[in-house]
Coordinates of C-alpha atoms in Angstrom, one line a residue:
X479 CA -0.9 -1.3 -1.4
X480 CA 1.1 -4.3 -3.1
X481 CA 1.3 -5.0 0.3
X482 CA 0.7 -1.5 1.9
X483 CA 2.2 -4.6 2.7
X484 CA 1.1 -4.1 -0.2
X485 CA 0.5 -4.4 -3.6
X486 CA 2.0 -2.2 -3.9
X487 CA 0.8 -3.4 -4.2
X488 CA 1.1 -3.2 -4.1
X489 CA -0.6 -3.3 -3.8
X490 CA -1.4 -4.0 -4.8
X491 CA -2.5 -6.5 -5.4
X492 CA -5.3 -8.4 -6.7
X493 CA -7.5 -7.2 -3.9
X494 CA -11.2 -6.7 -3.4
X495 CA -22.8 -10.4 -3.8
X496 CA -24.6 -7.8 -3.9
X497 CA -26.8 -7.7 -7.1
X498 CA -25.9 -4.7 -8.8
X499 CA -27.7 -2.0 -10.1
X500 CA -26.9 -0.6 -13.6
X501 CA -24.7 3.1 -12.8
X502 CA -26.8 4.7 -10.7
X503 CA -26.0 8.5 -11.4
X504 CA -29.3 9.8 -9.3
X505 CA -30.6 13.0 -9.2
X506 CA -30.2 16.9 -7.4
X507 CA -28.8 16.3 -3.8
X508 CA -31.4 17.7 -1.7
X509 CA -29.5 16.8 1.8
X510 CA -27.1 15.5 3.7
X511 CA -28.8 12.2 4.9
X512 CA -29.7 9.0 3.3
X513 CA -32.2 6.3 4.3
X514 CA -31.6 2.8 4.6
X515 CA -33.4 1.8 0.9
X516 CA -30.7 4.2 -0.8
X517 CA -32.4 7.1 -1.6
X518 CA -32.7 10.3 0.2
X519 CA -34.7 11.4 2.6
X520 CA -36.9 14.1 -0.1
X521 CA -37.5 11.1 -2.1
X522 CA -35.1 12.0 -4.6
X523 CA -32.2 9.4 -5.7
X524 CA -29.6 8.7 -3.9
X525 CA -25.9 8.9 -5.5
X526 CA -24.0 5.9 -5.4
X527 CA -21.0 4.4 -7.2
X528 CA -20.5 0.7 -7.9
X529 CA -16.8 -0.6 -7.5
X530 CA -15.2 -3.7 -7.1
X531 CA -12.2 -5.3 -5.0
X532 CA -10.4 -8.5 -6.0
X533 CA -11.2 -10.4 -1.9
X534 CA -12.2 -9.8 1.5
X535 CA -10.0 -7.1 3.3
X536 CA -7.2 -8.6 5.0
X537 CA -7.9 -6.4 8.1
X538 CA -10.0 -3.2 8.9
X539 CA -8.2 -2.1 11.8
X540 CA -6.2 0.9 10.8
X541 CA -3.2 -0.2 13.2
X542 CA -3.1 -4.0 12.1
X543 CA -3.8 -3.6 8.2
X544 CA -0.6 -3.9 5.8
X545 CA -2.2 -4.2 2.6
X546 CA -4.0 -1.6 -0.4
X547 CA -7.1 -3.8 -0.3
X548 CA -7.8 -2.7 3.2
X549 CA -6.3 0.6 3.1
X550 CA -8.8 1.3 0.6
X551 CA -11.9 1.0 2.6
X552 CA -10.3 2.4 5.9
X553 CA -9.1 5.8 4.6
X554 CA -12.6 6.2 3.5
X555 CA -13.9 5.5 6.8
X556 CA -12.0 7.0 9.0
X557 CA -9.7 10.2 8.9
X558 CA -6.7 10.9 10.2
X559 CA -4.7 14.4 11.3
X560 CA -4.0 15.4 7.6
X561 CA -5.2 13.9 4.4
X562 CA -3.7 13.5 0.9
X563 CA -4.7 15.3 -1.8
X564 CA -5.1 14.9 -5.7
X565 CA -0.8 15.4 -5.7
X566 CA -0.5 13.8 -2.7
X567 CA 0.4 16.4 -0.3
X568 CA -1.1 16.3 3.4
X569 CA -4.4 18.8 4.0
X570 CA -6.2 19.6 6.9
X571 CA -8.1 16.6 8.4
X572 CA -8.7 16.0 12.0
X573 CA -6.2 18.7 12.5
X574 CA -7.5 21.8 11.6
X575 CA -4.3 23.1 11.4
X576 CA -0.6 22.7 13.3
X577 CA 2.7 24.4 14.6
X578 CA 6.1 23.2 13.9
X579 CA 8.7 23.8 16.1
X580 CA 12.1 26.1 14.8
X581 CA 14.3 22.8 15.2
X582 CA 11.3 21.0 13.0
X583 CA 11.2 18.4 15.7
X584 CA 8.3 19.0 17.5
X585 CA 4.6 19.5 16.0
X586 CA 1.4 20.5 17.3
X587 CA -1.7 19.7 16.6
X588 CA -5.0 21.7 17.3
X589 CA -7.7 19.5 16.6
X590 CA -10.8 20.5 15.1
X591 CA -14.8 19.9 16.3
X592 CA -15.4 16.7 15.1
X593 CA -17.6 13.4 16.4
X594 CA -17.2 9.8 15.9
X595 CA -19.9 7.8 13.6
X596 CA -21.6 6.7 17.5
X597 CA -21.5 10.6 18.5
X598 CA -18.4 10.5 21.1
X599 CA -16.2 13.9 20.5
X600 CA -13.2 13.0 18.4
X601 CA -10.2 13.5 21.1
X602 CA -6.6 13.9 21.0
X603 CA -6.4 11.0 23.6
X604 CA -7.8 8.5 20.6
X605 CA -4.8 9.2 18.5
X606 CA -2.1 9.1 21.1
X607 CA -3.9 5.5 22.2
X608 CA -3.8 4.4 18.9
X609 CA -0.8 4.9 17.9
X610 CA 0.9 3.7 21.2
X611 CA -1.6 0.7 20.5
X612 CA 0.4 0.3 17.4
X613 CA 3.6 0.4 19.0
X614 CA 3.0 -1.9 21.9
X615 CA 4.9 -4.9 20.8
X616 CA 2.2 -7.1 22.3
X617 CA -0.1 -6.2 19.9
X618 CA 2.1 -7.1 16.4
X619 CA 1.1 -4.4 14.3
X620 CA 3.5 -4.9 11.3
X621 CA 3.4 -1.6 10.8
X622 CA 4.7 -0.3 14.2
X623 CA 8.1 0.7 12.7
X624 CA 6.3 3.4 10.7
X625 CA 5.9 5.5 13.9
X626 CA 9.6 5.4 14.5
X627 CA 10.4 8.9 13.5
X628 CA 8.9 9.5 16.9
X629 CA 10.8 10.2 19.9
X630 CA 11.3 6.7 22.0
X631 CA 8.9 5.2 19.6
X632 CA 11.4 2.6 18.3
X633 CA 13.5 1.8 21.9
X634 CA 9.4 1.1 23.7
X635 CA 8.5 -1.2 20.4
X636 CA 12.3 -3.2 20.2
X637 CA 14.2 -2.3 23.3
X638 CA 11.8 -2.8 26.3
X639 CA 11.9 1.2 26.8
X640 CA 9.0 3.1 28.5
X641 CA 6.0 3.8 27.0
X642 CA 6.2 7.3 29.0
X643 CA 8.9 8.0 27.3
X644 CA 7.3 7.6 23.9
X645 CA 6.7 11.4 22.2
X646 CA 3.0 11.7 21.8
X647 CA 0.7 13.4 24.0
X648 CA -2.5 14.3 24.3
X649 CA -2.3 17.9 26.4
X650 CA -5.5 18.0 26.2
X651 CA -8.8 17.3 24.4
X652 CA -8.2 19.6 21.3
X653 CA -4.1 19.5 21.2
X654 CA -1.7 16.7 20.4
X655 CA 2.0 17.5 20.6
X656 CA 4.5 14.6 19.1
X657 CA 8.3 15.1 19.4
X658 CA 10.6 13.2 17.1
X659 CA 14.0 11.9 17.1
X660 CA 15.1 13.7 13.9
X661 CA 13.4 16.7 11.6
X662 CA 11.0 14.6 9.2
X663 CA 10.6 16.3 6.0
X664 CA 7.3 13.5 5.4
X665 CA 6.3 14.0 8.9
X666 CA 3.3 15.6 7.7
X667 CA 2.1 13.0 5.1
X668 CA 2.6 10.4 7.6
X669 CA -0.3 11.5 9.6
X670 CA -2.6 10.5 6.8
X671 CA -1.4 7.5 6.5
X672 CA -3.8 4.2 7.5
X673 CA -1.7 3.4 10.6
X674 CA -1.7 6.7 11.9
X675 CA -5.2 6.8 11.7
X676 CA -7.4 6.8 15.4
X677 CA -9.4 4.7 17.0
X678 CA -12.2 5.7 19.5
X679 CA -10.6 4.2 22.6
X680 CA -13.9 3.7 25.0
X681 CA -15.8 1.7 22.0
X682 CA -12.4 -0.4 20.8
X683 CA -11.0 -1.3 24.6
X684 CA -14.8 -2.5 25.4
X685 CA -14.5 -4.9 22.2
X686 CA -11.3 -6.0 21.1
X687 CA -13.3 -7.5 17.6
X688 CA -14.9 -4.7 17.6
X689 CA -13.2 -4.1 13.7
X690 CA -14.2 -7.8 12.4
X691 CA -18.2 -6.9 11.5
X692 CA -20.1 -3.9 10.5
X693 CA -22.4 -2.6 13.3
X694 CA -22.7 -0.3 16.2
X695 CA -18.7 -1.3 17.4
X696 CA -17.2 -0.6 13.9
X697 CA -17.4 3.5 15.1
X698 CA -15.6 5.5 12.3
X699 CA -15.0 9.3 12.1
X700 CA -14.4 9.9 8.4
X701 CA -16.7 10.7 5.4
X702 CA -18.3 7.2 5.2
X703 CA -19.4 4.7 7.6
X704 CA -19.3 0.9 7.4
X705 CA -22.9 0.6 6.5
X706 CA -22.6 -3.3 5.5
X707 CA -20.4 -5.8 5.4
X708 CA -21.2 -9.5 3.7
X709 CA -18.2 -11.4 4.5
X710 CA -16.2 -12.7 1.1
X711 CA -19.1 -11.0 -1.1
X712 CA -19.5 -7.0 -0.8
X713 CA -19.1 -4.0 1.2
X714 CA -21.4 -1.2 1.4
X715 CA -20.2 2.4 2.7
X716 CA -22.5 5.3 3.7
X717 CA -21.9 8.8 3.8
X718 CA -21.7 9.6 7.4
X719 CA -23.7 12.5 8.5
X720 CA -21.7 13.6 11.2
X721 CA -18.6 13.9 9.3
X722 CA -17.2 17.1 10.2
X723 CA -17.2 18.0 6.2
X724 CA -20.3 16.2 5.2
X725 CA -21.8 19.1 3.0
X726 CA -18.9 18.7 0.9
X727 CA -19.2 15.0 0.2
X728 CA -21.2 14.3 -3.1
X729 CA -21.7 10.4 -2.5
X730 CA -24.4 9.2 -0.4
X731 CA -23.4 5.1 -0.9
X732 CA -20.5 3.1 -1.9
X733 CA -21.3 -0.4 -3.5
X734 CA -18.1 -2.5 -3.3
X735 CA -18.4 -5.7 -4.7
X736 CA -15.6 -9.1 -3.9
X737 CA -15.3 -10.2 -7.4
X738 CA -11.5 -12.4 -7.9
X739 CA -11.4 -12.5 -11.8
X740 CA -10.1 -9.8 -13.6
X741 CA -12.6 -10.9 -16.5
X742 CA -15.3 -10.9 -14.7
X743 CA -14.9 -7.5 -13.5
X744 CA -14.3 -6.2 -16.8
X745 CA -17.6 -7.7 -17.9
X746 CA -19.0 -6.1 -15.1
X747 CA -17.8 -2.3 -16.1
X748 CA -18.9 -3.0 -19.8
X749 CA -22.2 -4.3 -18.8
X750 CA -23.0 -1.3 -16.9
X751 CA -22.9 -3.1 -13.2
X752 CA -19.6 -1.2 -12.4
X753 CA -18.5 2.8 -12.2
X754 CA -15.0 2.1 -12.2
X755 CA -11.6 -0.3 -12.3
X756 CA -8.3 0.6 -11.0
X757 CA -6.1 1.0 -8.1
X758 CA -6.5 0.6 -5.3
X759 CA -9.8 -1.5 -6.2
X760 CA -9.9 -4.0 -8.8
X761 CA -7.3 -4.0 -11.6
X762 CA -8.4 -3.9 -15.3
X763 CA -8.0 -7.3 -16.8
X764 CA -5.0 -7.6 -19.3
X765 CA -7.2 -9.0 -22.2
X766 CA -9.3 -5.8 -22.4
X767 CA -6.3 -3.4 -22.3
X768 CA -6.2 -3.0 -26.2
X769 CA -9.9 -2.4 -26.3
X770 CA -10.0 -0.1 -23.6
X771 CA -6.8 1.9 -25.2
X772 CA -8.9 1.5 -28.9
X773 CA -11.4 3.8 -27.8
X774 CA -9.2 6.1 -25.8
X775 CA -11.5 5.4 -22.5
X776 CA -7.8 4.0 -20.6
X777 CA -6.5 6.1 -18.7
X778 CA -2.4 5.4 -17.6
X779 CA -1.1 7.4 -15.0
X780 CA 2.7 6.9 -13.4
X781 CA 2.4 6.1 -10.1
X782 CA 5.1 5.9 -6.7
X783 CA 5.2 2.0 -7.1
X784 CA 7.2 -0.9 -7.5
X785 CA 6.4 -4.7 -8.7
X786 CA 8.7 -7.1 -7.4
X787 CA 9.8 -10.5 -6.6
X788 CA 10.7 -10.9 -3.4
X789 CA 13.3 -14.3 -2.9
X790 CA 13.2 -15.8 1.2
X791 CA 17.2 -15.8 2.2
X792 CA 16.4 -18.0 4.5
X793 CA 16.2 -20.4 1.6
X794 CA 19.4 -22.6 0.7
X795 CA 19.0 -21.8 -2.8
X796 CA 17.9 -17.7 -2.2
X797 CA 20.2 -17.4 0.4
X798 CA 23.0 -17.2 -2.2
X799 CA 23.4 -13.6 -3.5
X800 CA 24.6 -14.4 -7.4
X801 CA 21.7 -17.0 -7.7
X802 CA 19.4 -14.1 -7.0
X803 CA 21.6 -11.8 -9.4
X804 CA 21.0 -14.9 -11.7
X805 CA 17.3 -14.5 -11.8
X806 CA 16.8 -11.1 -11.7
X807 CA 19.2 -10.0 -14.7
X808 CA 17.4 -12.7 -16.7
X809 CA 14.6 -10.8 -17.1
X810 CA 13.8 -8.9 -20.0
X811 CA 11.3 -6.3 -18.9
X812 CA 10.7 -4.3 -21.9
X813 CA 9.4 -7.5 -23.2
X814 CA 6.9 -8.4 -20.3
X815 CA 5.4 -4.9 -20.4
X816 CA 5.1 -4.9 -24.2
X817 CA 3.6 -8.0 -24.7
X818 CA 2.0 -9.1 -21.1
X819 CA 1.3 -6.3 -18.7
X820 CA 0.5 -3.5 -21.8
X821 CA 0.6 -0.4 -19.3
X822 CA 3.2 1.3 -20.2
X823 CA 5.1 0.4 -17.1
X824 CA 8.7 1.1 -16.6
X825 CA 11.2 -1.4 -16.8
X826 CA 12.4 -1.4 -12.9
X827 CA 16.3 -1.1 -12.5
X828 CA 16.4 0.2 -9.0
X829 CA 14.0 0.0 -5.6
X830 CA 12.7 3.5 -6.0
X831 CA 10.0 4.4 -8.6
X832 CA 11.0 7.3 -11.0
X833 CA 8.0 9.1 -10.0
X834 CA 9.4 9.4 -6.9
X835 CA 10.9 13.3 -6.6
X836 CA 14.8 13.3 -6.9
X837 CA 15.0 9.7 -8.1
X838 CA 13.4 10.1 -11.8
X839 CA 16.9 9.3 -13.2
X840 CA 18.0 5.8 -14.2
X841 CA 20.9 4.9 -11.3
X842 CA 22.8 2.5 -13.3
X843 CA 22.5 -0.1 -10.9
X844 CA 21.7 -3.0 -13.9
X845 CA 20.8 -2.8 -16.9
X846 CA 17.2 -4.6 -18.2
X847 CA 17.6 -8.3 -19.9
X848 CA 21.5 -8.8 -19.2
X849 CA 21.8 -12.4 -20.3
X850 CA 25.7 -12.5 -20.1
X851 CA 25.6 -10.9 -16.5
X852 CA 22.9 -13.4 -15.4
X853 CA 24.8 -16.3 -17.0
X854 CA 28.4 -15.4 -15.3
X855 CA 26.2 -14.6 -11.9
X856 CA 24.6 -18.2 -12.0
X857 CA 27.8 -19.6 -12.6
X858 CA 29.3 -18.1 -9.6
X859 CA 26.7 -18.8 -7.3
X860 CA 26.4 -23.1 -8.6
X861 CA 30.2 -23.2 -7.6
X862 CA 29.9 -21.7 -4.4
X863 CA 26.5 -23.7 -3.6
X864 CA 28.2 -26.6 -5.5
X865 CA 25.8 -27.4 -7.9
X866 CA 26.9 -28.8 -11.0
X867 CA 23.5 -28.6 -13.6
X868 CA 21.2 -25.5 -13.5
X869 CA 18.6 -28.3 -14.0
X870 CA 19.1 -29.2 -10.2
X871 CA 18.0 -25.8 -9.1
X872 CA 14.0 -26.4 -8.7
X873 CA 12.2 -22.9 -7.8
X874 CA 9.0 -21.8 -6.7
X875 CA 7.4 -18.7 -7.7
X876 CA 4.5 -18.0 -5.4
X877 CA 1.5 -15.3 -6.5
X878 CA -1.8 -14.4 -5.2
X879 CA -5.0 -15.5 -7.2
X880 CA -5.0 -13.1 -9.9
X881 CA -4.6 -13.7 -14.1
X882 CA -2.3 -10.9 -14.3
X883 CA 0.3 -12.6 -11.6
X884 CA -0.6 -16.0 -13.4
X885 CA 0.8 -14.1 -16.5
X886 CA 3.6 -12.7 -15.2
X887 CA 4.6 -15.4 -13.1
X888 CA 4.2 -17.6 -16.4
X889 CA 6.2 -15.0 -18.4
X890 CA 9.1 -15.4 -15.7
X891 CA 9.1 -18.7 -15.5
X892 CA 10.0 -19.5 -19.4
X893 CA 12.7 -16.6 -19.1
X894 CA 14.7 -18.5 -16.7
X895 CA 14.1 -21.8 -18.2
X896 CA 15.2 -20.6 -21.6
X897 CA 18.0 -18.0 -20.4
X898 CA 19.3 -20.3 -17.5
X899 CA 18.1 -23.5 -17.7
X900 CA 16.4 -23.4 -14.4
X901 CA 13.0 -25.0 -14.0
X902 CA 10.1 -23.3 -11.9
X903 CA 6.8 -24.5 -10.5
X904 CA 3.8 -21.8 -9.9
X905 CA 2.2 -21.7 -6.9
X906 CA -1.0 -19.7 -6.6
X907 CA -3.0 -19.1 -3.0
X908 CA -6.1 -16.7 -2.5
X909 CA -4.6 -13.2 -1.4
X910 CA -4.8 -13.9 2.8
X911 CA -3.8 -17.3 2.8
X912 CA -1.0 -15.9 0.1
X913 CA -0.4 -13.3 2.6
X914 CA 0.2 -15.4 5.5
X915 CA 2.4 -17.9 3.6
X916 CA 4.7 -14.7 3.2
X917 CA 4.2 -13.3 6.3
X918 CA 5.5 -16.9 8.0
X919 CA 8.9 -17.4 5.2
X920 CA 6.5 -20.2 3.7
X921 CA 7.6 -19.2 0.0
X922 CA 11.0 -19.2 -2.3
X923 CA 10.3 -16.5 -4.4
X924 CA 7.2 -14.3 -4.2
X925 CA 5.2 -11.6 -6.0
X926 CA 4.9 -8.7 -3.9
X927 CA 4.3 -4.9 -4.5
X928 CA 5.0 -1.6 -2.8
X929 CA 2.7 1.5 -2.7
X930 CA 4.4 4.5 -1.4
X931 CA 3.1 4.8 2.4
X932 CA 4.2 9.0 1.7
X933 CA 5.9 10.6 -1.2
X934 CA 9.5 10.0 -0.2
X935 CA 12.1 7.6 -1.0
X936 CA 12.2 6.3 2.4
X937 CA 9.4 4.4 2.4
X938 CA 10.8 1.7 -0.8
X939 CA 14.1 1.5 1.4
X940 CA 12.7 1.5 5.5
X941 CA 10.9 -1.7 5.4
X942 CA 14.7 -3.8 4.6
X943 CA 16.4 -2.1 7.9
X944 CA 16.2 -5.3 9.8
X945 CA 15.2 -8.8 9.4
X946 CA 12.7 -8.0 12.2
X947 CA 10.6 -5.2 10.3
X948 CA 7.4 -6.5 10.0
X949 CA 7.1 -6.0 6.0
X950 CA 10.8 -7.4 4.9
X951 CA 9.3 -10.8 4.8
X952 CA 12.9 -11.5 3.0
X953 CA 15.0 -12.3 6.0
X954 CA 17.6 -10.0 4.8
X955 CA 19.7 -7.1 6.5
X956 CA 23.1 -5.8 6.0
X957 CA 24.9 -3.4 8.2
X958 CA 26.0 -1.2 5.6
X959 CA 22.5 -0.4 4.0
X960 CA 21.3 0.4 8.0
X961 CA 24.1 2.4 8.2
X962 CA 23.1 4.7 5.3
X963 CA 19.5 4.4 6.4
X964 CA 20.5 5.7 9.8
X965 CA 22.7 8.7 8.3
X966 CA 19.5 9.3 6.2
X967 CA 17.5 9.5 8.8
X968 CA 20.0 11.5 10.9
X969 CA 20.6 14.4 8.3
X970 CA 18.9 17.6 8.0
X971 CA 20.2 18.8 4.7
X972 CA 18.3 17.5 2.1
X973 CA 20.9 17.1 -0.6
X974 CA 23.1 15.0 1.7
X975 CA 19.8 12.8 3.2
X976 CA 19.0 11.8 -0.8
X977 CA 22.7 10.8 -1.3
X978 CA 22.5 8.4 1.8
X979 CA 19.5 7.1 0.7
X980 CA 20.9 6.5 -2.7
X981 CA 24.6 4.6 -1.3
X982 CA 21.6 2.4 0.8
X983 CA 20.0 1.7 -2.5
X984 CA 23.3 1.2 -4.2
X985 CA 23.8 -1.8 -1.1
X986 CA 20.5 -3.3 -1.6
X987 CA 20.7 -3.6 -5.5
X988 CA 23.8 -5.2 -5.1
X989 CA 22.7 -7.9 -2.7
X990 CA 19.0 -7.8 -4.5
X991 CA 16.6 -9.8 -1.6
X992 CA 14.3 -8.6 -3.9
X993 CA 14.0 -8.6 -7.8
X994 CA 12.5 -5.2 -9.1
X995 CA 10.4 -6.0 -12.0
X996 CA 8.5 -2.7 -13.0
X997 CA 7.4 0.7 -11.8
X998 CA 3.7 0.6 -11.7
X999 CA 1.3 2.8 -13.8
X1000 CA -2.1 3.0 -12.6
X1001 CA -4.6 2.2 -15.3
X1002 CA -8.1 2.8 -15.0
X1003 CA -11.5 3.0 -16.6
X1004 CA -14.4 5.2 -15.3
X1005 CA -17.7 6.0 -16.4
X1006 CA -18.7 9.3 -17.7
X1007 CA -20.6 11.8 -15.3
X1008 CA -17.9 10.9 -12.6
X1009 CA -15.7 13.0 -11.6
X1010 CA -12.6 13.1 -9.1
X1011 CA -12.3 9.1 -9.1
X1012 CA -8.8 8.8 -9.7
X1013 CA -5.7 7.6 -7.8
X1014 CA -3.2 10.2 -6.4
X1015 CA 0.4 9.7 -6.5
X1016 CA 0.6 6.8 -3.7
X1017 CA -2.1 5.2 -5.1
X1018 CA -5.4 6.3 -3.0
X1019 CA -8.5 7.9 -3.7
X1020 CA -10.7 9.5 -1.5
X1021 CA -14.1 8.9 -2.1
X1022 CA -14.9 12.2 -0.3
X1023 CA -13.9 13.9 -3.3
X1024 CA -15.5 12.3 -5.9
X1025 CA -18.2 13.7 -7.7
X1026 CA -21.6 12.2 -9.8
X1027 CA -23.5 14.4 -12.1

């Protein structure tokens, strides 16, 4: 999440003013509607929760959002053809059922009776419009490549192909037919991802700025509506009475404050002003992890996400693979986890987290804290660049505002200084400013994370297929790497497909356009009386499942 351009992540990042009340666990629910003051029309108290995110969401347009902060909001106010469950598996959403052809290349989705929050019916054409809008190169959707499994999608987006040749067709209001280039085992999981969410075609065509504020133009089809948005302060979600499954949505109101500092979030939680800390919202402050462990309130769960440092390979120093290798190998990841992050993360010695099926084992690409290997790589890189002394190498480490990211950067800075003799400076920016710097290549080494868009290894590799990929940012590309990915895409045999993905991973781990740091765990705390407020393996929380006693 973490950029999803994630953090993860990841987005993942340190993401996310109302005056918060104490935990409002409320009374029994008597109906599905809420009055404007947050109480039930019958007079009983509404059910609500209080959350925090670290900053303003960069974009609440499903086809433009790239990060986990925005995604945490979008997946709860919109709904795709499918919705992921607690295990990250697709379940029926706007599509009540679907048919898959024998060759597994054609999916026919049958939409249920559902309404937009303005009363319009949700139709198959809304999906066709949204997906093709993202593929239109003029709209600069950084996640357009996530549609490339669809026939003709990449040709239209990158090679001037015809939009009419794209395999997305609304046959009627209730039937969407999608034709793929090749069988794609995770396609149903994609249909629940944020970029695959629909938008109301009539509303969005009438107002191009529809997604920039709450109000009548922000029309949604999910379990919640965007009730209020005080920019850089707070967001309020209200239960959508027109949602098809509203009778099973327990929450009436979700109050989300934007609180930059994790320490402040922890104070608010301990003071009863917040009900939850953890991904995909704000993160648990490093300074209270031991306290929460001691009282046994800290929950730790492996997630399909990774924390890494991206290298700008267009930079003179970072263009050298040996320098990148030296910086990567010199980091003692286990010591970082034991003494700084303290969340029982796993040292990342590959590109794909151990929480991803069929990638649980160590693939042997590198060892943690390989100081001898780092020094040898540094010597080779300096010779190639004509540098005599490590002191002549200056490195700038960029990260977005967060106590955790700052602590990690300081640790890495010291590792590079003591083990390699390389001096580095720390460069901190607010999240949206930071994203712009990364996206435009205005960085040398930049913190980022990646939360799985779907529970498959390909999501961690696909973004580096070409330098043009909107989620790449490193400037790196490699023909051999791309070749293995292309073979994996076309391969029907699952064992062979996994082998091609591992061969691609081996190539990128040799070139190291990114330095894997650790595989995330999700650290969270939640107040008593709240059920199902926990992320699935891809880091999502679908608030429709949350229940308040």
